[in-house]
mmCIF file of C-alpha atoms and ligand atoms in Angstrom:
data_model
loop_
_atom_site.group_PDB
_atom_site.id
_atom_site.type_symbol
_atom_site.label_atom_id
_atom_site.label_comp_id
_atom_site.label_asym_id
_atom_site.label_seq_id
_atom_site.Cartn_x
_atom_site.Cartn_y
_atom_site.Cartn_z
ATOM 1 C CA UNK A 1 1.966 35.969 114.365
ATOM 2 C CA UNK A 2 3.281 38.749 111.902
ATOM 3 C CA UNK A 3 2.489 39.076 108.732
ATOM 4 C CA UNK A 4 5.637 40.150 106.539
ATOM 5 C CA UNK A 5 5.551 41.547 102.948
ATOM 6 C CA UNK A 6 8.542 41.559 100.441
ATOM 7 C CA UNK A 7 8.959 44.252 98.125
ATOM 8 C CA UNK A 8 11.780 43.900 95.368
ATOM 9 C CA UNK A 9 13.416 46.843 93.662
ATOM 10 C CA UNK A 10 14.130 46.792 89.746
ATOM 11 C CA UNK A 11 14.654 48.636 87.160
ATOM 12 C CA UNK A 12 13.520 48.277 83.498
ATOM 13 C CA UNK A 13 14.705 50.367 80.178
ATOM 14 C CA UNK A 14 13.039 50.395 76.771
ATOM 15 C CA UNK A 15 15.610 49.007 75.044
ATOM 16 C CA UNK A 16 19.331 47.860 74.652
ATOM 17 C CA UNK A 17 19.794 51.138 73.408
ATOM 18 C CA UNK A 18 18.716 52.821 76.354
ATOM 19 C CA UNK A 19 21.691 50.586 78.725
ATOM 20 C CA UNK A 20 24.235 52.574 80.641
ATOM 21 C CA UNK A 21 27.261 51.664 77.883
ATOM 22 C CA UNK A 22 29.001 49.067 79.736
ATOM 23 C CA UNK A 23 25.802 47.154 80.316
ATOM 24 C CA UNK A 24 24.627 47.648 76.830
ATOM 25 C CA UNK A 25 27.914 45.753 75.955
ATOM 26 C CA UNK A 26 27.423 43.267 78.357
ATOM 27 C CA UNK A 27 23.816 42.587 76.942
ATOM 28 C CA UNK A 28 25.275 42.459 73.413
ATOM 29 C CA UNK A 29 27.603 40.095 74.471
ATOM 30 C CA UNK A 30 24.857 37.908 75.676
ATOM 31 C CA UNK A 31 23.281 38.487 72.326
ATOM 32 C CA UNK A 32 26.295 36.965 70.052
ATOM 33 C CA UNK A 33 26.506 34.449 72.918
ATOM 34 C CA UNK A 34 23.457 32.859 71.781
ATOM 35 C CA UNK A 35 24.882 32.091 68.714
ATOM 36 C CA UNK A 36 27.407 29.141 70.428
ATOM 37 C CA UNK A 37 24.158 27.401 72.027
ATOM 38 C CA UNK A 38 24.063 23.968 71.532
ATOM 39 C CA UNK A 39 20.009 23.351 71.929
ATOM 40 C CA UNK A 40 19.144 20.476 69.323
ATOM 41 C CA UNK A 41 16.561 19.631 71.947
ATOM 42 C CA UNK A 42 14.713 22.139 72.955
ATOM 43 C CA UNK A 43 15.441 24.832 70.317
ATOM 44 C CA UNK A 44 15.806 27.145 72.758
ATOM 45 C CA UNK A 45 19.248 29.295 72.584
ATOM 46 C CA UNK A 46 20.380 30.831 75.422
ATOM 47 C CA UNK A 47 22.942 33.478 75.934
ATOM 48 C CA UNK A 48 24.890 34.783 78.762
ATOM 49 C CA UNK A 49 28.020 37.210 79.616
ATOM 50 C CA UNK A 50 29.733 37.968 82.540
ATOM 51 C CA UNK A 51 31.140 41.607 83.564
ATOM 52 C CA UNK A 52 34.449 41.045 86.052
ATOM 53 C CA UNK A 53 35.999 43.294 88.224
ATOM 54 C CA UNK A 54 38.436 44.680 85.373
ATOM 55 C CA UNK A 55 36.004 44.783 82.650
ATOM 56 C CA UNK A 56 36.712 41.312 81.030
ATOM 57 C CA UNK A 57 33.415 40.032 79.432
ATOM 58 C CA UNK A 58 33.190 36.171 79.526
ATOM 59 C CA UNK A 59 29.981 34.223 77.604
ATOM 60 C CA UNK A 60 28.351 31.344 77.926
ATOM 61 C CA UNK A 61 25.459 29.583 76.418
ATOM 62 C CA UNK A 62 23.188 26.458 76.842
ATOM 63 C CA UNK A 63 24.392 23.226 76.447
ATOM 64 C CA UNK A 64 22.159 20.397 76.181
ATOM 65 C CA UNK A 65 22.551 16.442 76.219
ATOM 66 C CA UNK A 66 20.711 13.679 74.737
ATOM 67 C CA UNK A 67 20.458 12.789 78.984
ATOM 68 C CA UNK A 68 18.803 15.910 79.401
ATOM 69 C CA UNK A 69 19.846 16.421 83.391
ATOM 70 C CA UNK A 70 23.411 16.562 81.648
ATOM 71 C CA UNK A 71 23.049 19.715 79.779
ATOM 72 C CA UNK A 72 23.916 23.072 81.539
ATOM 73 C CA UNK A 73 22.037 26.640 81.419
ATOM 74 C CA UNK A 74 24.074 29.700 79.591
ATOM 75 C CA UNK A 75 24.100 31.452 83.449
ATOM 76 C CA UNK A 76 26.229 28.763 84.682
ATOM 77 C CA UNK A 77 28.208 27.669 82.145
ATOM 78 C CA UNK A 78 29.354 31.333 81.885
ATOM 79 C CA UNK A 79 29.635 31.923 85.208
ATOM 80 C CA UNK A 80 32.321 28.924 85.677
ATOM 81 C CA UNK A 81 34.125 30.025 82.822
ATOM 82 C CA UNK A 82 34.719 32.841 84.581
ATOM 83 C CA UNK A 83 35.975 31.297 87.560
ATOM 84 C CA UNK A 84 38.375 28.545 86.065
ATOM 85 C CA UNK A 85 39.506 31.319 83.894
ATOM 86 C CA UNK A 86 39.671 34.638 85.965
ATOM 87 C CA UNK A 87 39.330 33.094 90.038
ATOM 88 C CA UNK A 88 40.808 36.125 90.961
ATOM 89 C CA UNK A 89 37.967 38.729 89.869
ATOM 90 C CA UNK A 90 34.796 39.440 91.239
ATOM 91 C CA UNK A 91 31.538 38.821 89.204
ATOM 92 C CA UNK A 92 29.921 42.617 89.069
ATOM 93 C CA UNK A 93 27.065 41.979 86.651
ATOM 94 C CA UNK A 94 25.280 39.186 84.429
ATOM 95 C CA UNK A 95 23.058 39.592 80.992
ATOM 96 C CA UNK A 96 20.958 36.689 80.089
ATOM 97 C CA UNK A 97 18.569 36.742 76.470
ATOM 98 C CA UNK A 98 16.775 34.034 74.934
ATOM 99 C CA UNK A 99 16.640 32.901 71.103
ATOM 100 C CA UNK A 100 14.124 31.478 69.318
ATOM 101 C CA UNK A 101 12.166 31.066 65.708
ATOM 102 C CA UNK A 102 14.503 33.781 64.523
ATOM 103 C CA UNK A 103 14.348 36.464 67.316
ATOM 104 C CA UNK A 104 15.626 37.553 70.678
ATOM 105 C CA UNK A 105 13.092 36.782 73.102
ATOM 106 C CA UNK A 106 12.731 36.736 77.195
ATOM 107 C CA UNK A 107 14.820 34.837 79.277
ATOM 108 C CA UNK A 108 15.425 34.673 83.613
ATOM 109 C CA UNK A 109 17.835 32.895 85.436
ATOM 110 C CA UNK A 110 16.653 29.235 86.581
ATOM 111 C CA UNK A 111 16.771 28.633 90.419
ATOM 112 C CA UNK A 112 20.026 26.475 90.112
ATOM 113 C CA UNK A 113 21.585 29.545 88.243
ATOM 114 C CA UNK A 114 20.467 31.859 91.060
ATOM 115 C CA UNK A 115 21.811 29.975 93.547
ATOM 116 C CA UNK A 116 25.086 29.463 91.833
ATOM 117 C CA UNK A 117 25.022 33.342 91.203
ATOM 118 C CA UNK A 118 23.946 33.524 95.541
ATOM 119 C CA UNK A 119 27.569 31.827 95.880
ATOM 120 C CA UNK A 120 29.924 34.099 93.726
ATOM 121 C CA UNK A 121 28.205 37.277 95.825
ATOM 122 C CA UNK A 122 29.408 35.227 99.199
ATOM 123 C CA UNK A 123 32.799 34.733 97.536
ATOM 124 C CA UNK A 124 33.244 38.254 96.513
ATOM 125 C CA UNK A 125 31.345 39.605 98.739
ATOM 126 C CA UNK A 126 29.470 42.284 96.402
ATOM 127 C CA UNK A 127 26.315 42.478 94.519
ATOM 128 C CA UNK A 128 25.860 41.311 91.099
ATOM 129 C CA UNK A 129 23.490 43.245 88.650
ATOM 130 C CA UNK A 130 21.423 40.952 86.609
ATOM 131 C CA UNK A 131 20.088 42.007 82.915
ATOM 132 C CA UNK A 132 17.546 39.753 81.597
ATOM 133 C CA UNK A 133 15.832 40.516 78.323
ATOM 134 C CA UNK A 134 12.558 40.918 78.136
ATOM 135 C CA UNK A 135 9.878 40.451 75.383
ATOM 136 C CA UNK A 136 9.211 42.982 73.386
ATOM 137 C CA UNK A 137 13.202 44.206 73.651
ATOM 138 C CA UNK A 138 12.808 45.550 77.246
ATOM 139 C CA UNK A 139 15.833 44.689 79.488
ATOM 140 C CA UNK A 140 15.145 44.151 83.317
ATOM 141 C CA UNK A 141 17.998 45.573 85.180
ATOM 142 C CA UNK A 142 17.791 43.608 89.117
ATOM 143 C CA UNK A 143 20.597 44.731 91.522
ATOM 144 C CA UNK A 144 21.927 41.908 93.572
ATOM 145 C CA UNK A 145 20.765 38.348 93.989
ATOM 146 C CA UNK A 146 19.040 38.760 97.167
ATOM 147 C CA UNK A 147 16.010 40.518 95.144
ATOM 148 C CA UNK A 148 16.159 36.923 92.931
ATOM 149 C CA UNK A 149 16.344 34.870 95.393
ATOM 150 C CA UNK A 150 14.848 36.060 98.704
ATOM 151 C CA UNK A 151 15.252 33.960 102.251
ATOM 152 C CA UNK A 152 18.046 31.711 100.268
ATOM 153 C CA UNK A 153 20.016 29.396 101.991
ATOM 154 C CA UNK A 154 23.216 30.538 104.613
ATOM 155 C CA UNK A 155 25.021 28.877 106.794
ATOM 156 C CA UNK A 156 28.109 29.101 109.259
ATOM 157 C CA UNK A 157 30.185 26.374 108.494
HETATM 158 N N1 THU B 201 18.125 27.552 80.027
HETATM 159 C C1 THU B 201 19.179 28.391 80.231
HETATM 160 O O1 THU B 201 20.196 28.336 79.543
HETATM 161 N N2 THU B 201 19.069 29.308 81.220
HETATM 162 C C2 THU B 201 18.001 29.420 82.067
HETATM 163 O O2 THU B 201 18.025 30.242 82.980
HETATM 164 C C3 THU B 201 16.836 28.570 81.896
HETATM 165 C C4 THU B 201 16.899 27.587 80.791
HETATM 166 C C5 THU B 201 18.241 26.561 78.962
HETATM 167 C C6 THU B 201 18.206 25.115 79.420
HETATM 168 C C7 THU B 201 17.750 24.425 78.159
HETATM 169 O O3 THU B 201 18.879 24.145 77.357
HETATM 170 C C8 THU B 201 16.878 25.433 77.466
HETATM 171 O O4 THU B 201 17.153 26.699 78.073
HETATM 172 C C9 THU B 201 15.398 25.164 77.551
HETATM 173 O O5 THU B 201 14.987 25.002 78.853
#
């Protein structure tokens, strides 16, 4: 018997502000993305954007349903934007905030949302950065999925 530890690598910045410029874009997308939730339920807006391969910065945000298992996260529903709309480009980086009582506040990809994020790094085959906001205005910067979702599933099919 072994034991094994797992150390993940990630970055965090004081602020928006503080982004690289194309990520502080990205984030601000995110940001104005919140504004399209749909979250009569929970109250809870979420906002996402998507950086492709050629720039092109495509949102998403949470949509719920009265059958709750119906709604979708802001991760996903931006991330299949993307690929009905743009199949061709890679995914290079996500930005994810929360919205609630009036401010910005933390949000971090769901499990489903990492996995679906697991399958456009297989398809592409490159890493995708992943900006969440944090409380307090921080922004998490995480490079590549594996760091968000260690020992996921693979298989040759
Ligand atoms: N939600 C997201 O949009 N992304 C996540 O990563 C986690 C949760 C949404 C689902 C639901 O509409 C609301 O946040 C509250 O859970």
């Amino acid at each position: 018997m072994v034991n094994k530890c797992l150390t993940i690598a990630y970055a965090e910045y004081d602020s928006v502000a503080e982004l690289p410029e194309e990520d502080r874009r990205l984030m601000e997308a995110a940001m104005e993305a919140t504004e399209s939730a749909y979250a009569p339920y929970s109250q809870f807006h979420v906002g996402a954007a998507v950086r492709l391969a050629d720039g092109t910065i495509v949102r998403g945000s949470n949509q719920e349903n009265i059958a709750y298992p119906s709604g979708l996260c802001a991760e996903r529903t931006a991330l299949f934007s993307a690929s009905a709309k743009y199949p061709q480009l890679a995914v290079e980086a996500l930005a994810v905030v929360g919205f609630h009582e009036g401010q910005f506040t933390e949000a971090s990809p769901c499990g489903a949302c990492r996995q679906v994020m697991a399958e456009y790094e297989l398809r592409y085959g490159n890493e995708i950065s992943v900006l969440c906001y944090l409380s307090g205005g921080r922004i998490r910067r995480i490079s590549g999925v594996k760091s968000l979702l260690p020992f996921a599933f693979e298989a040759e099919l």
